[in-house]
Amino acid sequence: MTSLSKPKIAFFDFAGCEGCQLTVIDALQTDIDLLNVVEIVQFREAMSEKGDDYTIAFIEGSYTRFSDKERLIAIRDQAEIVIALGACAHLSGINAIRNLQSTAEVRRYVYGDHAEHFDVSLAKPISAVIHVDAFIPGCPIDRQEFVRAVKALLQGNLPDIPDYPVCVECKLKENSCLFWYGKTCQGPITRAGCGALCPSLGTGCVGCRGLIPSPNISSFKQLMSEHGTSEAGIEAKLKLFMTHEILKSEASGDGN
Amino acid sequence: MSLKILPKRGLSDWVSRLITEYRVVGPKLMKDQYIFGDIHSADDLALDYSTTILPPKKILLPQRETLIQFDTASSSQPIEPFIETQATIILGVHTCDMHAISLLDQIFLEGFPDQHYLARRKNITLVSIECLRSCSEHSFCKSMGTLSVPETFDLHLTDLGNSYALETGSKKGSALLWSMSAVRDPTNGDYRQLQKVMSEKWQSFNYRLVFDITELPSLLALSYDNTLWDEIGDRCLGCGACTIVCPTCYCFNVIDEVDFSLHRGARSRVWDSCQLDRFATVAGGHNFRVNRSDRQRHRFFRKGKYQMEAYGLVGCVGCGRCAQSCLVHISPVEVFNELYRRQSPITSLEQEVTT
C-alpha cells in the first residue's frame, strides 16, 4: 500500500457493558501496530478527543431507546463503513431478553415511579435501524478477529467472519465433546470464530456469537432434550444471546 | 519381509532411542480420550488404545499449514514456497487408518503431487499395529475390508503378549531397528504364537454391513433419490464433525493473511468440510448443495462410490469416528444398511402389500 493517509476510525457505544470496547483497548496493547495504520478520532472509553471526520465507525451496544435512532443515523451519514461491534450491536444480545415481556412493564419494573421519564423501546440490533456493512460477533468480541477485521478493512475488503458452527473449531482442536460428559453446549448451532473458547475450557457454548445462517433448531432442541434439558431450560439457553434471532425465525415460521 | 521380536521390556528403551532422532507421534491419553500426540517417553504411549478423536491424517495434513509466504511489494521474489518438515515416526497406527493413508497418498501424490504433502510424507515413517479386538462400538472395519494392514507400512507390530512381532515393510522401517539390542530373531514358539493371535483375532470382530462391500457403489447409485437422505437431513446439525474426524476427508480451504504492512503475508491451507453452508457456494453466490440432506448424501456418495470409482479404494475405512462424533446418531453402517433394506425385494413386497 502506498503512503495514503491513515483511515480515521471512531468507536461509539449504545446499550452494552462496554466490554467489547475494552477488548479493543486490549488489542491496541497486544497489536500496537494498529495505531500505525489507523487514526482513532473518537473513542470515549479510551480518550477525551472527539473528532467527527471518521470514515469507519465501530458501534458497540444495542438500540434500546427511540432517541438512539437519530444518533445512529448521524453516524451512518458520516461513515463510509459501519461495523457492528459485539453481540449487543450485532444481535441485540442479552438486551433483547426484555423483548419477551411487554416494554411498558419492563419500563415500570426498572424505573418505578419515574418510568414515564425514560425513553424505552424494544431492544434491537443496530442493523434494524441503519444499514450495517459488517459485524464482529461475540460477547465480548475476539481480539484477534478484531485485528483481522481491521486489516481486511484496510485492504478494502469486509471482514471474513466464519459462518460455520463452533463444533468445527472444537473438533479441530481435538477437544472431547462436552455432550459425552453429561454437559450441554450450543456449539452445534453457534457461529464459530472464538476458537471454541468456552468448550475448550470445559464449559458449554452459550451462543454469544449468534446462530449460524441455517441452524437446525428443531434437531438441536431434540438433542438438548435427550441430554436432560427441560423445555424451559432449552428456551432459556437459546434466548440468552439469541432472543432476537429466535423470535425472528419463529415469526417467519421456520426453525421450529 | 523379515520378522523380528521385541520383548515388551525393551519397548521403553526403543522409544527413548527413537526420540533422539525423530519426532515421535503416537496414541496417548488426553483426559479420558486418546489422541495422536507427541511422545516424549514410552510412558506417554498407549499402544492398546481404542480410537483417537482425530485420525493420524492431522500429521500428514495439518489442520492449518502455511503454503507460501509473499511480499507483493518485493520485485525480486514476491512469492516463496514454505515447506517445513521434520523426520517423524507415527507409532501405533490402526489398520483402518493405514488404509486411509493409502487413499490420501493416492490423492495427494498421483498426477500432480502436492508438494507440501509430498515433503511431509517422505519424512514420515509409519509404524502400524495389528488390531486384535474391536476398538469401538462404532467401528466396522471387518465389513470394509480394512482389518488387515495394507502394504504401505514401514514397520508393523503385532502384540504377542509378552513381546511384539515386528514385520519390516521398507528400508525406513528397518532403519528404526538400528542398534536395538533387545530385538531378536523369532523362535518357532514366536511363529506359533503369531499364528495363534492372527487366527483368533477375526472372531473378535463382527461383520456389521448386511451386504458385501463390493455392492456399495451400485447400491448408492440406486439410492440417489431415496427419502432416507431427507430424513438424515432433518436430523443433521450441519456441525461438520463427521468430516473433520474422518481419516479420508481431505477437503481444504486456502486463506491469505497479511501483517500490518498489508503487503507481507502468508497463504495457509485449513481443513474445510462439505457439510458446511459455504462449501459448495460459488462466485455469484449460488450454492450447489444448499440443504443438509444434499450435503449428507454427497458425503456418503464420496465415501461409498465416488472415491471407489476414482481411486479404486473405498472412501470409508470403517473406523467409526464419525458415528462416535455425531450427536444425532448418523452412522455410516446404519445408513448403508438402511439403504440396502429399502432397495431389497422384501421392502418392495411390503410396499406392494401396503399400497
Coordinates of C-alpha atoms in Angstrom, one line a residue:
Chain A
M1 CA 0.0 0.0 0.0
T2 CA 1.3 3.5 -0.8
S3 CA 1.6 6.1 1.9
L4 CA -2.0 7.2 1.9
S5 CA -3.2 8.9 4.9
K6 CA -4.3 6.6 7.7
P7 CA -8.1 5.9 7.7
K8 CA -9.9 7.7 10.5
I9 CA -11.9 5.4 12.7
A10 CA -14.3 6.0 15.6
F11 CA -15.9 3.9 18.3
F12 CA -19.4 4.5 19.5
D13 CA -21.4 2.9 22.3
F14 CA -25.1 2.2 22.9
A15 CA -26.6 -0.1 25.4
G16 CA -24.0 -2.6 26.4
C17 CA -21.4 -3.3 29.1
E18 CA -18.5 -1.7 27.1
G19 CA -16.6 -5.0 27.3
C20 CA -16.1 -5.0 23.6
Q21 CA -14.5 -1.6 23.7
L22 CA -12.3 -2.8 26.5
T23 CA -11.3 -5.7 24.2
V24 CA -10.4 -3.2 21.5
I25 CA -8.2 -1.3 24.0
D26 CA -6.6 -4.7 24.9
A27 CA -6.0 -5.3 21.2
L28 CA -4.3 -1.9 20.9
Q29 CA -1.8 -3.1 23.5
T30 CA -1.2 -6.6 22.1
D31 CA -1.1 -5.4 18.5
I32 CA 0.3 -1.9 18.9
D33 CA 1.0 -1.7 15.2
L34 CA -2.8 -1.0 14.8
L35 CA -2.0 2.6 15.8
N36 CA 0.4 2.9 12.9
V37 CA -2.2 2.0 10.4
V38 CA -5.3 3.8 11.6
E39 CA -6.1 7.1 13.3
I40 CA -8.6 6.9 16.1
V41 CA -10.5 10.2 16.2
Q42 CA -13.3 9.3 18.7
F43 CA -13.3 6.6 21.4
R44 CA -15.0 7.8 24.6
E45 CA -13.8 4.7 26.5
A46 CA -10.2 5.5 25.8
M47 CA -9.6 9.2 25.0
S48 CA -11.0 12.7 25.5
E49 CA -10.6 14.0 22.0
K50 CA -13.6 13.9 19.8
G51 CA -13.3 14.2 16.0
D52 CA -16.2 13.8 13.7
D53 CA -14.3 13.2 10.4
Y54 CA -14.2 9.4 10.6
T55 CA -14.7 7.1 7.7
I56 CA -15.1 3.8 9.6
A57 CA -17.4 3.6 12.6
F58 CA -17.4 0.7 15.0
I59 CA -20.6 0.7 17.0
E60 CA -21.0 -1.2 20.2
G61 CA -24.3 -1.8 22.0
S62 CA -27.9 -2.3 21.1
Y63 CA -30.6 0.2 20.1
T64 CA -32.8 0.4 23.1
R65 CA -34.3 3.9 23.1
F66 CA -36.3 5.7 20.4
S67 CA -33.8 8.5 20.7
D68 CA -30.9 6.2 19.7
K69 CA -32.2 6.4 16.1
E70 CA -31.1 9.9 15.5
R71 CA -27.6 9.3 16.7
L72 CA -27.3 6.1 14.7
I73 CA -28.4 7.9 11.5
A74 CA -25.9 10.6 12.1
I75 CA -23.1 8.0 12.4
R76 CA -24.3 6.3 9.3
D77 CA -24.4 9.5 7.4
Q78 CA -20.8 10.3 8.3
A79 CA -19.2 6.9 8.0
E80 CA -18.4 5.1 4.8
I81 CA -18.3 1.8 6.6
V82 CA -20.3 0.9 9.7
I83 CA -19.3 -2.2 11.7
A84 CA -21.5 -3.7 14.5
L85 CA -19.1 -4.5 17.3
G86 CA -20.0 -7.4 19.6
A87 CA -23.2 -9.3 20.4
C88 CA -25.3 -6.3 21.6
A89 CA -24.8 -4.4 18.3
H90 CA -24.8 -7.5 16.1
L91 CA -27.8 -9.4 17.7
S92 CA -29.1 -7.1 20.4
G93 CA -27.5 -9.7 22.6
I94 CA -28.9 -10.1 26.1
N95 CA -30.7 -6.8 25.8
A96 CA -33.3 -8.5 23.6
I97 CA -34.3 -10.8 26.5
R98 CA -36.6 -7.9 27.7
N99 CA -38.4 -8.1 24.3
L100 CA -40.0 -11.3 25.7
Q101 CA -42.1 -9.1 28.1
S102 CA -44.1 -6.0 27.5
T103 CA -41.9 -3.0 27.1
A104 CA -44.3 -0.9 29.3
E105 CA -44.0 -3.5 32.1
V106 CA -40.2 -3.7 31.8
R107 CA -40.0 0.1 32.0
R108 CA -42.2 0.2 35.1
Y109 CA -40.3 -2.6 36.8
V110 CA -36.9 -0.9 36.2
Y111 CA -37.7 2.8 36.7
G112 CA -40.7 2.5 39.1
D113 CA -42.5 5.8 39.7
H114 CA -40.2 7.6 37.3
A115 CA -40.9 5.3 34.3
E116 CA -42.6 7.9 32.2
H117 CA -39.4 10.0 32.2
F118 CA -37.4 7.2 30.5
D119 CA -37.3 6.5 26.8
V120 CA -37.5 2.7 26.3
S121 CA -38.1 0.8 23.1
L122 CA -37.8 -2.8 22.0
A123 CA -34.1 -3.7 22.1
K124 CA -32.8 -4.2 18.6
P125 CA -29.5 -4.9 16.8
I126 CA -28.3 -1.7 15.1
S127 CA -28.9 -3.3 11.7
A128 CA -32.6 -3.0 12.4
V129 CA -32.2 0.8 12.4
I130 CA -29.4 1.6 10.0
H131 CA -27.5 -0.3 7.2
V132 CA -24.5 -2.2 8.7
D133 CA -21.7 -3.2 6.4
A134 CA -20.3 -6.0 8.6
F135 CA -20.3 -7.3 12.1
I136 CA -17.8 -8.6 14.6
P137 CA -19.7 -11.1 16.8
G138 CA -19.2 -12.2 20.3
C139 CA -19.6 -11.3 24.0
P140 CA -17.1 -9.9 24.1
I141 CA -15.5 -9.8 20.6
D142 CA -12.5 -11.9 19.9
R143 CA -9.4 -9.7 20.0
Q144 CA -7.7 -11.4 17.1
E145 CA -10.8 -11.4 15.0
F146 CA -11.0 -7.6 15.5
V147 CA -7.4 -7.2 14.4
R148 CA -8.0 -9.3 11.3
A149 CA -11.2 -7.3 10.6
V150 CA -9.2 -4.0 10.7
K151 CA -6.6 -5.5 8.3
A152 CA -9.4 -6.6 5.9
L153 CA -11.0 -3.1 6.0
L154 CA -7.6 -1.5 5.3
Q155 CA -7.3 -3.8 2.2
G156 CA -10.6 -2.6 1.0
N157 CA -12.4 -5.9 2.0
L158 CA -15.1 -6.6 4.5
P159 CA -14.1 -8.9 7.4
D160 CA -14.5 -12.6 6.7
I161 CA -16.4 -13.9 9.6
P162 CA -17.0 -17.6 9.9
D163 CA -20.5 -18.9 9.2
Y164 CA -19.8 -22.5 10.3
P165 CA -20.5 -23.7 13.9
V166 CA -18.3 -23.8 16.9
C167 CA -18.1 -27.6 16.7
V168 CA -15.8 -27.2 13.7
E169 CA -13.2 -25.3 15.8
C170 CA -13.7 -27.6 18.8
K171 CA -13.1 -30.7 16.8
L172 CA -10.1 -29.2 15.0
K173 CA -8.6 -28.6 18.5
E174 CA -9.4 -32.3 19.3
N175 CA -11.5 -31.4 22.4
S176 CA -13.6 -34.1 23.9
C177 CA -17.2 -33.3 23.2
L178 CA -19.0 -32.0 26.3
F179 CA -22.1 -33.9 25.4
W180 CA -20.1 -37.1 26.2
Y181 CA -19.8 -35.9 29.8
G182 CA -23.4 -35.1 30.5
K183 CA -23.0 -31.4 29.8
T184 CA -24.7 -29.5 27.1
C185 CA -23.3 -26.9 24.6
Q186 CA -24.7 -24.6 21.9
G187 CA -21.7 -25.2 19.7
P188 CA -23.6 -27.1 17.0
I189 CA -25.8 -24.0 16.2
T190 CA -23.5 -21.2 17.1
R191 CA -21.2 -19.2 14.8
A192 CA -17.5 -20.1 15.2
G193 CA -14.6 -17.7 15.3
C194 CA -13.9 -17.8 19.0
G195 CA -11.6 -20.8 18.7
A196 CA -14.2 -22.8 20.7
L197 CA -13.1 -20.9 23.8
C198 CA -15.7 -22.0 26.3
P199 CA -15.9 -25.7 25.3
S200 CA -12.0 -25.8 25.3
L201 CA -12.2 -24.7 29.0
G202 CA -14.8 -27.3 29.8
T203 CA -17.9 -25.2 29.8
G204 CA -20.7 -25.3 27.2
C205 CA -21.0 -22.7 24.5
V206 CA -23.7 -20.2 25.4
G207 CA -24.2 -18.9 21.9
C208 CA -22.8 -15.4 22.2
R209 CA -21.8 -15.2 18.6
G210 CA -25.3 -15.9 17.4
L211 CA -26.8 -18.6 15.2
I212 CA -25.1 -20.0 12.1
P213 CA -27.0 -18.9 8.9
S214 CA -29.1 -22.1 8.7
P215 CA -29.2 -23.8 12.1
N216 CA -31.2 -27.0 12.6
I217 CA -33.0 -25.7 15.7
S218 CA -35.6 -28.5 16.0
S219 CA -32.9 -31.2 15.9
F220 CA -30.8 -29.2 18.3
K221 CA -33.8 -29.0 20.7
Q222 CA -34.2 -32.7 20.4
L223 CA -30.6 -33.2 21.2
M224 CA -30.8 -31.0 24.3
S225 CA -33.8 -32.8 25.5
E226 CA -32.1 -36.2 25.0
H227 CA -29.4 -34.9 27.2
G228 CA -31.7 -34.0 30.0
T229 CA -32.5 -30.3 29.4
S230 CA -36.1 -29.4 30.1
E231 CA -38.1 -27.5 27.5
A232 CA -37.9 -24.4 29.7
G233 CA -34.2 -24.9 30.1
I234 CA -33.7 -25.2 26.3
E235 CA -35.7 -21.9 25.8
A236 CA -33.7 -20.2 28.4
K237 CA -30.4 -21.2 26.9
L238 CA -31.5 -20.3 23.4
K239 CA -32.7 -17.0 24.5
L240 CA -29.7 -15.8 26.4
F241 CA -28.0 -14.3 23.4
M242 CA -30.2 -15.4 20.6
T243 CA -33.6 -14.0 21.5
H244 CA -33.7 -11.6 18.6
E245 CA -32.8 -14.3 16.1
I246 CA -35.1 -16.9 17.5
L247 CA -38.0 -14.6 17.6
K248 CA -37.3 -13.6 14.1
S249 CA -37.1 -17.2 12.9
E250 CA -40.3 -18.1 14.8
A251 CA -42.1 -15.1 13.2
S252 CA -41.0 -16.3 9.8
G253 CA -42.2 -19.8 10.6
D254 CA -39.0 -21.7 10.2
G255 CA -36.6 -23.4 12.5
N256 CA -39.2 -25.0 14.8
Chain B
M1 CA 9.6 -59.4 4.7
S2 CA 11.6 -60.1 7.8
L3 CA 10.2 -60.8 11.2
K4 CA 11.8 -59.7 14.4
I5 CA 10.8 -60.0 18.0
L6 CA 10.8 -57.1 20.5
P7 CA 10.2 -58.2 24.1
K8 CA 7.9 -55.6 25.8
R9 CA 10.5 -54.8 28.4
G10 CA 12.6 -53.4 25.5
L11 CA 9.9 -51.0 24.3
S12 CA 10.8 -48.2 26.6
D13 CA 14.5 -48.3 25.5
W14 CA 13.4 -48.4 21.9
V15 CA 11.1 -45.3 22.2
S16 CA 13.9 -43.5 24.0
R17 CA 16.3 -44.2 21.2
L18 CA 13.7 -43.1 18.5
I19 CA 13.1 -39.8 20.3
T20 CA 16.8 -38.8 19.9
E21 CA 16.5 -38.9 16.1
Y22 CA 12.8 -38.3 15.3
R23 CA 9.7 -36.5 16.3
V24 CA 7.7 -39.4 17.6
V25 CA 3.9 -39.2 17.5
G26 CA 1.6 -41.9 18.8
P27 CA -1.6 -42.6 20.6
K28 CA -1.7 -41.0 24.1
L29 CA -4.4 -40.3 26.7
M30 CA -5.8 -36.8 27.0
K31 CA -8.3 -36.7 29.8
D32 CA -10.1 -39.9 29.0
Q33 CA -9.9 -39.8 25.3
Y34 CA -7.0 -40.9 23.1
I35 CA -5.3 -38.5 20.6
F36 CA -2.2 -38.8 18.4
G37 CA 0.3 -36.6 20.1
D38 CA 4.0 -36.1 20.7
I39 CA 5.6 -39.0 22.6
H40 CA 8.4 -38.0 24.9
S41 CA 8.8 -41.4 26.6
A42 CA 7.3 -44.9 26.4
D43 CA 5.1 -43.9 29.4
D44 CA 3.1 -41.5 27.1
L45 CA 2.5 -44.2 24.6
A46 CA -0.8 -46.1 24.7
L47 CA -0.4 -48.8 22.1
D48 CA -3.5 -50.6 23.3
Y49 CA -5.7 -47.5 22.7
S50 CA -9.3 -47.7 21.5
T51 CA -9.6 -45.0 18.9
T52 CA -8.5 -41.4 18.7
I53 CA -10.6 -38.2 18.3
L54 CA -8.8 -37.2 15.1
P55 CA -7.0 -39.7 12.9
P56 CA -3.3 -39.5 12.1
K57 CA -4.1 -37.6 9.0
K58 CA -3.5 -34.5 11.1
I59 CA 0.2 -35.3 11.0
L60 CA 0.2 -35.7 7.2
L61 CA -2.2 -32.8 6.5
P62 CA -2.2 -30.5 9.5
Q63 CA -5.4 -28.6 10.4
R64 CA -3.6 -25.5 9.3
E65 CA -0.3 -25.2 7.4
T66 CA 1.5 -22.4 5.7
L67 CA 1.9 -23.0 1.9
I68 CA 3.6 -19.8 0.7
Q69 CA 4.9 -16.6 2.1
F70 CA 4.5 -13.5 0.0
D71 CA 5.5 -9.9 -0.2
T72 CA 3.7 -8.2 -3.0
A73 CA 5.9 -5.1 -2.7
S74 CA 9.0 -7.1 -3.4
S75 CA 10.1 -7.0 -7.1
S76 CA 12.7 -9.7 -6.8
Q77 CA 10.9 -12.6 -5.1
P78 CA 7.3 -11.8 -4.3
I79 CA 6.3 -15.4 -3.5
E80 CA 8.3 -18.1 -1.8
P81 CA 7.1 -21.6 -1.1
F82 CA 7.1 -22.5 2.6
I83 CA 7.9 -26.2 3.2
E84 CA 8.9 -27.3 6.6
T85 CA 9.2 -30.9 7.6
Q86 CA 10.8 -32.9 10.3
A87 CA 11.6 -36.6 10.3
T88 CA 8.6 -38.1 12.1
I89 CA 7.5 -41.5 13.2
I90 CA 3.8 -42.2 13.6
L91 CA 3.6 -45.1 16.1
G92 CA 0.7 -47.4 16.6
V93 CA -1.4 -46.7 13.5
H94 CA -4.5 -48.9 13.3
T95 CA -5.1 -50.8 10.1
C96 CA -8.2 -48.7 9.1
D97 CA -6.1 -45.5 9.4
M98 CA -3.3 -47.2 7.3
H99 CA -5.9 -47.8 4.6
A100 CA -7.0 -44.2 4.8
I101 CA -3.4 -43.0 4.5
S102 CA -3.1 -45.2 1.3
L103 CA -6.0 -43.2 -0.1
L104 CA -4.6 -39.9 0.9
D105 CA -1.3 -40.9 -0.7
Q106 CA -3.1 -41.6 -4.0
I107 CA -5.0 -38.3 -3.8
F108 CA -2.1 -36.1 -3.0
L109 CA 0.8 -37.9 -4.7
E110 CA -0.6 -39.2 -8.0
G111 CA -0.8 -37.0 -11.1
F112 CA 0.3 -33.6 -9.8
P113 CA 1.9 -34.3 -6.5
D114 CA 1.0 -31.8 -3.7
Q115 CA 4.5 -30.5 -2.8
H116 CA 3.7 -29.9 0.9
Y117 CA 2.1 -33.3 1.4
L118 CA 5.0 -35.0 -0.5
A119 CA 7.7 -33.3 1.5
R120 CA 6.0 -34.2 4.8
R121 CA 5.1 -37.8 3.7
K122 CA 8.7 -38.5 2.6
N123 CA 9.8 -37.7 6.1
I124 CA 7.2 -39.9 7.8
T125 CA 7.8 -43.4 8.9
L126 CA 4.6 -45.4 9.6
V127 CA 4.6 -47.9 12.3
S128 CA 1.3 -49.7 12.3
I129 CA -0.2 -52.1 14.8
E130 CA -2.3 -55.2 14.3
C131 CA -5.8 -54.7 15.7
L132 CA -6.7 -57.7 17.8
R133 CA -10.0 -56.6 19.2
S134 CA -12.7 -54.2 18.1
C135 CA -11.6 -50.7 19.2
S136 CA -15.0 -49.0 19.4
E137 CA -18.7 -49.9 19.3
H138 CA -18.9 -47.8 16.2
S139 CA -16.2 -49.4 14.1
F140 CA -16.9 -51.8 11.2
C141 CA -13.5 -52.3 9.7
K142 CA -14.2 -56.0 9.1
S143 CA -17.0 -55.2 6.8
M144 CA -15.0 -52.6 4.9
G145 CA -12.0 -54.9 4.3
T146 CA -9.6 -52.7 6.4
L147 CA -8.8 -55.1 9.2
S148 CA -5.6 -56.2 7.5
V149 CA -2.7 -53.9 7.2
P150 CA -2.0 -52.6 3.6
E151 CA 1.5 -52.8 2.2
T152 CA 2.3 -49.2 2.9
F153 CA 3.5 -49.8 6.4
D154 CA 7.2 -49.3 7.2
L155 CA 7.1 -51.4 10.3
H156 CA 4.2 -53.4 11.6
L157 CA 3.7 -54.5 15.2
T158 CA 1.7 -57.4 16.5
D159 CA 1.1 -57.8 20.2
L160 CA 2.1 -61.4 21.1
G161 CA 1.5 -61.0 24.9
N162 CA 5.0 -60.6 26.3
S163 CA 6.5 -59.3 23.1
Y164 CA 5.8 -57.6 19.8
A165 CA 6.4 -59.2 16.5
L166 CA 8.0 -56.6 14.2
E167 CA 7.4 -57.0 10.5
T168 CA 9.6 -54.8 8.3
G169 CA 7.9 -53.3 5.2
S170 CA 10.5 -50.9 4.0
K171 CA 14.0 -49.5 4.5
K172 CA 12.6 -46.7 6.5
G173 CA 11.1 -49.3 8.8
S174 CA 14.2 -51.4 9.1
A175 CA 16.1 -48.2 10.0
L176 CA 14.1 -48.0 13.2
L177 CA 15.6 -51.3 14.3
W178 CA 19.1 -49.9 14.3
S179 CA 21.2 -50.9 17.3
M180 CA 18.2 -52.3 19.1
S181 CA 19.9 -54.7 21.5
A182 CA 16.6 -56.1 22.7
V183 CA 15.4 -57.3 19.3
R184 CA 16.0 -60.9 18.4
D185 CA 15.1 -63.3 15.7
P186 CA 11.9 -65.3 16.1
T187 CA 11.8 -68.8 17.5
N188 CA 9.4 -71.5 16.5
G189 CA 7.4 -70.6 19.6
D190 CA 7.1 -67.0 18.4
Y191 CA 5.8 -68.1 15.0
R192 CA 3.3 -70.4 16.7
Q193 CA 2.1 -67.5 18.9
L194 CA 1.8 -65.2 16.0
Q195 CA -0.2 -67.7 14.0
K196 CA -2.5 -68.2 17.1
V197 CA -3.0 -64.5 17.6
M198 CA -3.7 -63.9 14.0
S199 CA -6.2 -66.7 13.6
E200 CA -8.0 -65.9 16.8
K201 CA -8.4 -62.2 16.1
W202 CA -11.1 -62.4 13.4
Q203 CA -13.8 -63.7 15.7
S204 CA -13.4 -60.6 17.9
F205 CA -14.8 -58.5 15.1
N206 CA -18.3 -58.6 13.7
Y207 CA -19.5 -58.1 10.1
R208 CA -21.8 -55.2 10.5
L209 CA -22.8 -54.4 6.9
V210 CA -25.7 -56.7 5.9
F211 CA -24.3 -56.9 2.4
D212 CA -21.0 -57.2 0.7
I213 CA -18.8 -54.1 0.4
T214 CA -18.4 -54.6 -3.4
E215 CA -22.1 -53.9 -3.7
L216 CA -21.9 -50.5 -2.1
P217 CA -21.2 -48.3 -5.2
S218 CA -24.1 -49.8 -7.1
L219 CA -26.4 -49.6 -4.0
L220 CA -25.6 -45.9 -3.8
A221 CA -26.2 -45.4 -7.5
L222 CA -29.7 -46.8 -7.0
S223 CA -30.3 -44.7 -3.9
Y224 CA -29.8 -41.2 -5.1
D225 CA -33.4 -40.3 -4.7
N226 CA -34.0 -42.3 -1.6
T227 CA -36.1 -40.5 1.0
L228 CA -33.6 -41.5 3.6
W229 CA -31.4 -38.5 2.7
D230 CA -34.3 -36.2 3.7
E231 CA -34.7 -38.0 7.0
I232 CA -31.0 -37.7 7.6
G233 CA -31.0 -34.0 6.6
D234 CA -33.8 -33.4 9.1
R235 CA -31.6 -34.7 11.9
C236 CA -28.2 -33.5 10.8
L237 CA -27.0 -30.4 12.7
G238 CA -24.6 -29.5 9.9
C239 CA -21.8 -29.3 12.5
G240 CA -19.2 -30.8 10.2
A241 CA -17.8 -33.1 12.9
C242 CA -18.2 -36.2 10.8
T243 CA -15.9 -34.9 8.1
I244 CA -13.3 -33.4 10.5
V245 CA -12.8 -36.7 12.3
C246 CA -12.8 -38.7 9.1
P247 CA -9.4 -40.2 8.1
T248 CA -10.2 -40.0 4.4
C249 CA -11.7 -36.4 4.2
Y250 CA -9.1 -34.0 2.9
C251 CA -11.0 -31.0 1.5
F252 CA -9.4 -27.8 2.4
N253 CA -9.8 -24.0 2.1
V254 CA -7.0 -21.6 1.3
I255 CA -6.7 -18.3 3.1
D256 CA -4.3 -15.4 2.9
E257 CA -3.4 -13.3 5.9
V258 CA -1.2 -10.2 5.9
D259 CA 0.7 -8.4 8.6
F260 CA 0.2 -4.7 9.2
S261 CA 2.3 -3.7 6.2
L262 CA -0.6 -5.1 4.2
H263 CA 1.8 -6.4 1.6
R264 CA 3.6 -9.2 3.5
G265 CA 1.8 -12.2 4.5
A266 CA 1.2 -15.9 4.2
R267 CA -1.1 -18.3 2.4
S268 CA -2.4 -21.1 4.5
R269 CA -4.3 -24.3 4.0
V270 CA -7.0 -25.1 6.5
W271 CA -9.4 -28.1 6.7
D272 CA -12.8 -27.5 5.2
S273 CA -16.0 -29.6 5.2
C274 CA -18.6 -30.4 2.6
Q275 CA -21.1 -30.3 5.4
L276 CA -20.8 -26.6 5.9
D277 CA -23.1 -24.0 4.3
R278 CA -20.5 -22.1 2.3
F279 CA -18.5 -25.1 1.0
A280 CA -20.4 -25.5 -2.3
T281 CA -21.1 -21.8 -2.8
V282 CA -19.5 -20.4 -6.0
A283 CA -18.8 -16.9 -7.2
G284 CA -22.1 -15.1 -7.7
G285 CA -23.5 -16.7 -4.6
H286 CA -25.1 -19.9 -5.9
N287 CA -24.8 -22.8 -3.6
F288 CA -24.9 -26.2 -5.2
R289 CA -25.8 -28.1 -2.0
V290 CA -28.0 -25.8 0.0
N291 CA -29.8 -28.5 2.1
R292 CA -28.2 -30.6 4.8
S293 CA -29.8 -33.7 3.1
D294 CA -27.9 -32.9 -0.2
R295 CA -24.7 -32.4 1.8
Q296 CA -25.0 -35.7 3.7
R297 CA -25.9 -37.6 0.5
H298 CA -22.8 -36.1 -1.1
R299 CA -20.7 -37.2 1.9
F300 CA -21.9 -40.8 1.7
F301 CA -21.5 -40.9 -2.1
R302 CA -17.9 -39.7 -1.7
K303 CA -17.2 -42.4 0.8
G304 CA -19.1 -45.3 -0.8
K305 CA -19.0 -44.6 -4.5
Y306 CA -17.0 -41.6 -6.0
Q307 CA -13.7 -42.5 -4.3
M308 CA -14.0 -46.1 -5.3
E309 CA -14.6 -45.1 -8.9
A310 CA -11.8 -42.5 -8.9
Y311 CA -9.1 -44.3 -7.0
G312 CA -10.2 -48.0 -6.7
L313 CA -10.2 -47.6 -2.9
V314 CA -13.2 -47.4 -0.7
G315 CA -13.5 -44.0 0.8
C316 CA -14.8 -45.2 4.1
V317 CA -12.4 -47.3 6.2
G318 CA -15.0 -48.2 8.9
C319 CA -13.1 -46.5 11.8
G320 CA -16.4 -45.4 13.3
R321 CA -15.1 -41.9 14.3
C322 CA -17.9 -40.1 12.5
A323 CA -20.6 -42.2 14.2
Q324 CA -19.0 -41.6 17.6
S325 CA -18.8 -37.8 17.0
C326 CA -22.3 -37.4 15.6
L327 CA -24.6 -36.0 18.2
V328 CA -27.7 -37.1 16.3
H329 CA -26.6 -40.7 15.7
I330 CA -25.9 -40.6 11.9
S331 CA -23.8 -43.7 11.4
P332 CA -22.5 -44.9 8.1
V333 CA -23.0 -48.6 8.7
E334 CA -26.7 -47.9 9.6
V335 CA -27.2 -45.6 6.7
F336 CA -25.7 -48.1 4.2
N337 CA -27.8 -51.0 5.8
E338 CA -30.9 -48.9 5.7
L339 CA -30.4 -48.1 2.1
Y340 CA -29.9 -51.8 1.4
R341 CA -33.1 -52.7 3.2
R342 CA -35.1 -50.1 1.3
Q343 CA -33.7 -51.4 -2.0
S344 CA -34.2 -55.1 -1.2
P345 CA -37.1 -57.1 -2.6
I346 CA -38.6 -57.6 0.8
T347 CA -39.2 -53.9 1.1
S348 CA -40.7 -53.8 -2.4
L349 CA -43.0 -56.6 -1.3
E350 CA -44.0 -54.7 1.8
Q351 CA -44.7 -51.7 -0.3
E352 CA -46.9 -53.7 -2.6
V353 CA -48.8 -55.1 0.4
T354 CA -49.4 -51.7 1.9
T355 CA -50.5 -50.0 -1.4

